[in-house]
Amino acid sequence: GTVELYPEELEDMWHVYNLISVGDSLKATTIRRVQNESSTGSVESQRIRLTLTITVDDIDFDPQGGLLRIRGRNMVENKYVKMGMYHTIDLELHRNFTLFKSEWDIIALERIDEACDITKQADVAAVVLQEGLANLCLVTQHMTIVRQRIEHPVPRKRKGFVTNYEKGLQKFYDQVLQAILRHINFEIVKVVILASPGFVKDQLREYIFAEALKQDIRPLLENKSKFILIHCSSGHKHSLQEVLQDSAVQSQLANTKFAKEIVALDKFFKMLNEDPDRAFYGWDHVRKAEERGAIGTLLLSDGLFRSADIPTRRKYIRLVESVRSSGGKVLTFSSLHVSGEQLNQLTGVAAILNFPLPDIESEEEENATETIENNNS
């Protein structure tokens, strides 16, 4: 079956990246350089726009620019490209393309539904900072993109040198303010999180709205209520995870998809510490829990469904269908989101169980002992 898609924003390109698999077919307009030899023997090179259909061999995605490069062999011969010749198609925003799959599984179909449903999009901006360092991030359902990293030297606060310190800090805050104006669209963004250790966030907020009044910056003055202050341990991107787990933030983002994922991941880690017989990760343990119908919530990284190995992809799709059929909940984490990065460190698959299964690990220990004994004998 085929589906025709028209990506309109960066988030759509992420969905497309997850939809296209090696072995699929893709039809799109592209530009190819062709050489023509004239009757006199001179060779002329020109760029021609044409429509090609290729079988997908390789996929490369640039999340910052939203550019997707698909390499494959031409399937339909035309005047300029012979059958079987390699070509790279760049998929871009605001340009149609057609995707053909020999088999559309439940994960691919759900992704299309989700991408086309505007109500499922979460729109959050965050500035995670400390003195002299700030990361301005845009957090969507599937991606945490650092739009700008700001580093500005702030002289140390020493006796007799307070003025230099304050000037340095003011220049730093001004750079952050300019980044906010450049990268945050207040018509879309619902919440702007300012997070830092100590009082840096409070001073930044004070500076932002003092400047907004002085310069009459309407977008800031009209959206003052969207700014919330949260404590975090540092100004580095990884601190965003602890920020998003904060109850004040979660109450504002209660209906967003990624907030549910963060709550589930947080619950999983707590369970792992407090009741380890009800929290498992890794394919073998999770599969055994699924066979016993014990999984309440299944946590999966979307990277597992991008596997070029079809049997690997299918086994995870079967796992999803089985958990759902027994009443469990399935959450798919984006590997470009901070929560997905954390899950990937745990093999990309984890489960919170409805009831404890202490025998899963003991079974594994027994199997390991038997193997050692067999090897020794």
Coordinates of C-alpha atoms in Angstrom, one line a residue, residues 127-270:
V127 CA 16.2 27.8 29.1
V128 CA 18.5 25.7 31.3
L129 CA 21.2 27.9 32.7
Q130 CA 23.9 28.7 35.2
E131 CA 26.2 31.8 35.3
G132 CA 27.9 32.2 31.9
L133 CA 26.2 29.1 30.3
A134 CA 22.7 28.6 28.9
N135 CA 21.0 26.1 26.6
L136 CA 17.8 27.2 24.9
C137 CA 15.8 24.1 24.0
L138 CA 12.6 23.5 22.2
V139 CA 10.8 20.4 23.5
T140 CA 8.2 18.8 21.3
Q141 CA 6.5 15.4 21.7
H142 CA 9.4 13.6 20.1
M143 CA 12.4 15.9 20.2
T144 CA 14.5 18.0 22.5
I145 CA 16.4 20.3 20.2
V146 CA 19.0 22.7 21.5
R147 CA 18.3 25.8 19.4
Q148 CA 21.1 27.8 20.8
R149 CA 23.9 27.3 23.3
I150 CA 25.1 30.5 24.9
E151 CA 28.5 30.9 26.6
H152 CA 29.7 34.2 27.9
P153 CA 32.5 34.7 30.4
V154 CA 31.3 36.2 33.7
P155 CA 34.2 37.6 35.8
R156 CA 34.3 36.2 39.3
K157 CA 32.6 38.2 42.1
R158 CA 35.6 39.5 44.1
K159 CA 35.9 42.4 46.5
G160 CA 36.4 45.6 44.6
F161 CA 35.5 44.0 41.2
V162 CA 31.7 43.7 41.6
T163 CA 31.1 46.1 38.7
N164 CA 32.9 43.8 36.2
Y165 CA 30.9 40.8 37.5
E166 CA 27.6 42.6 37.1
K167 CA 28.4 43.9 33.6
G168 CA 29.4 40.4 32.5
L169 CA 26.2 39.0 33.9
Q170 CA 24.1 41.6 32.2
K171 CA 25.7 40.9 28.8
F172 CA 25.1 37.2 29.4
Y173 CA 21.4 37.8 30.2
D174 CA 21.0 40.0 27.2
Q175 CA 22.3 37.2 24.9
V176 CA 19.8 34.9 26.5
L177 CA 17.0 37.4 25.9
Q178 CA 17.9 37.8 22.3
A179 CA 17.9 34.0 21.8
I180 CA 14.4 33.8 23.4
L181 CA 13.1 36.5 21.0
R182 CA 14.8 34.7 18.0
H183 CA 13.8 31.1 18.7
I184 CA 10.5 31.1 20.6
N185 CA 7.2 31.6 18.8
F186 CA 4.8 32.6 21.5
E187 CA 1.8 31.8 19.3
I188 CA 2.7 28.1 19.5
V189 CA 4.7 27.7 22.8
K190 CA 2.5 27.2 25.8
V191 CA 5.1 27.2 28.5
V192 CA 8.6 28.7 28.8
I193 CA 10.7 27.1 31.6
L194 CA 13.6 29.0 33.1
A195 CA 15.7 26.6 35.1
S196 CA 18.9 27.0 37.0
P197 CA 20.7 26.4 40.3
G198 CA 20.4 29.2 42.8
F199 CA 18.9 32.6 41.9
V200 CA 20.2 32.8 38.3
K201 CA 16.7 32.0 36.9
D202 CA 15.1 34.7 39.1
Q203 CA 17.6 37.3 38.0
L204 CA 17.1 36.3 34.3
R205 CA 13.3 36.6 34.6
E206 CA 13.7 40.0 36.3
Y207 CA 16.1 41.2 33.5
I208 CA 13.8 39.9 30.7
F209 CA 10.7 41.8 31.9
A210 CA 12.6 44.9 32.9
E211 CA 13.9 45.1 29.3
A212 CA 10.5 44.2 27.9
L213 CA 9.0 47.2 29.7
K214 CA 11.9 49.5 28.7
Q215 CA 11.8 48.5 25.0
D216 CA 8.1 47.8 24.9
I217 CA 8.6 44.2 23.7
R218 CA 4.9 43.2 23.3
P219 CA 5.3 39.4 22.8
L220 CA 7.1 39.1 26.1
L221 CA 4.7 41.4 28.1
E222 CA 1.7 39.6 26.7
N223 CA 3.1 36.1 27.5
K224 CA 4.5 36.8 31.0
S225 CA 2.2 34.2 32.5
K226 CA 3.8 31.4 30.4
F227 CA 7.2 31.8 32.2
I228 CA 7.8 29.4 35.1
L229 CA 10.8 29.1 37.3
I230 CA 12.2 25.7 38.3
H231 CA 15.4 24.7 40.2
C232 CA 17.9 22.4 38.5
S233 CA 21.5 21.3 39.2
S234 CA 23.3 22.9 36.2
G235 CA 22.9 24.7 32.9
H236 CA 23.7 21.6 30.8
K237 CA 21.1 20.0 28.5
H238 CA 20.9 16.8 30.6
S239 CA 19.4 18.9 33.5
L240 CA 16.3 19.2 31.4
Q241 CA 15.2 15.7 32.4
E242 CA 15.0 16.7 36.1
V243 CA 13.2 19.9 35.2
L244 CA 10.5 18.0 33.3
Q245 CA 10.0 15.7 36.2
D246 CA 9.2 18.6 38.5
S247 CA 5.5 18.5 39.7
A248 CA 5.0 22.2 38.9
V249 CA 6.0 21.6 35.3
Q250 CA 4.0 18.4 35.0
S251 CA 0.8 20.1 36.2
Q252 CA 1.2 22.6 33.4
L253 CA 1.9 19.9 30.8
A254 CA -0.5 17.3 32.1
N255 CA -2.1 16.7 28.7
T256 CA 1.1 16.4 26.7
K257 CA 2.3 13.1 25.5
F258 CA 5.9 13.5 26.6
A259 CA 4.8 14.4 30.2
K260 CA 3.1 11.0 30.4
E261 CA 6.3 9.3 29.3
I262 CA 8.4 11.1 31.9
V263 CA 6.0 10.2 34.6
A264 CA 6.1 6.5 33.5
L265 CA 9.9 6.5 33.3
D266 CA 10.1 8.1 36.8
K267 CA 7.7 5.5 38.1
F268 CA 9.9 2.8 36.5
F269 CA 13.1 4.0 38.2
K270 CA 11.3 4.3 41.6

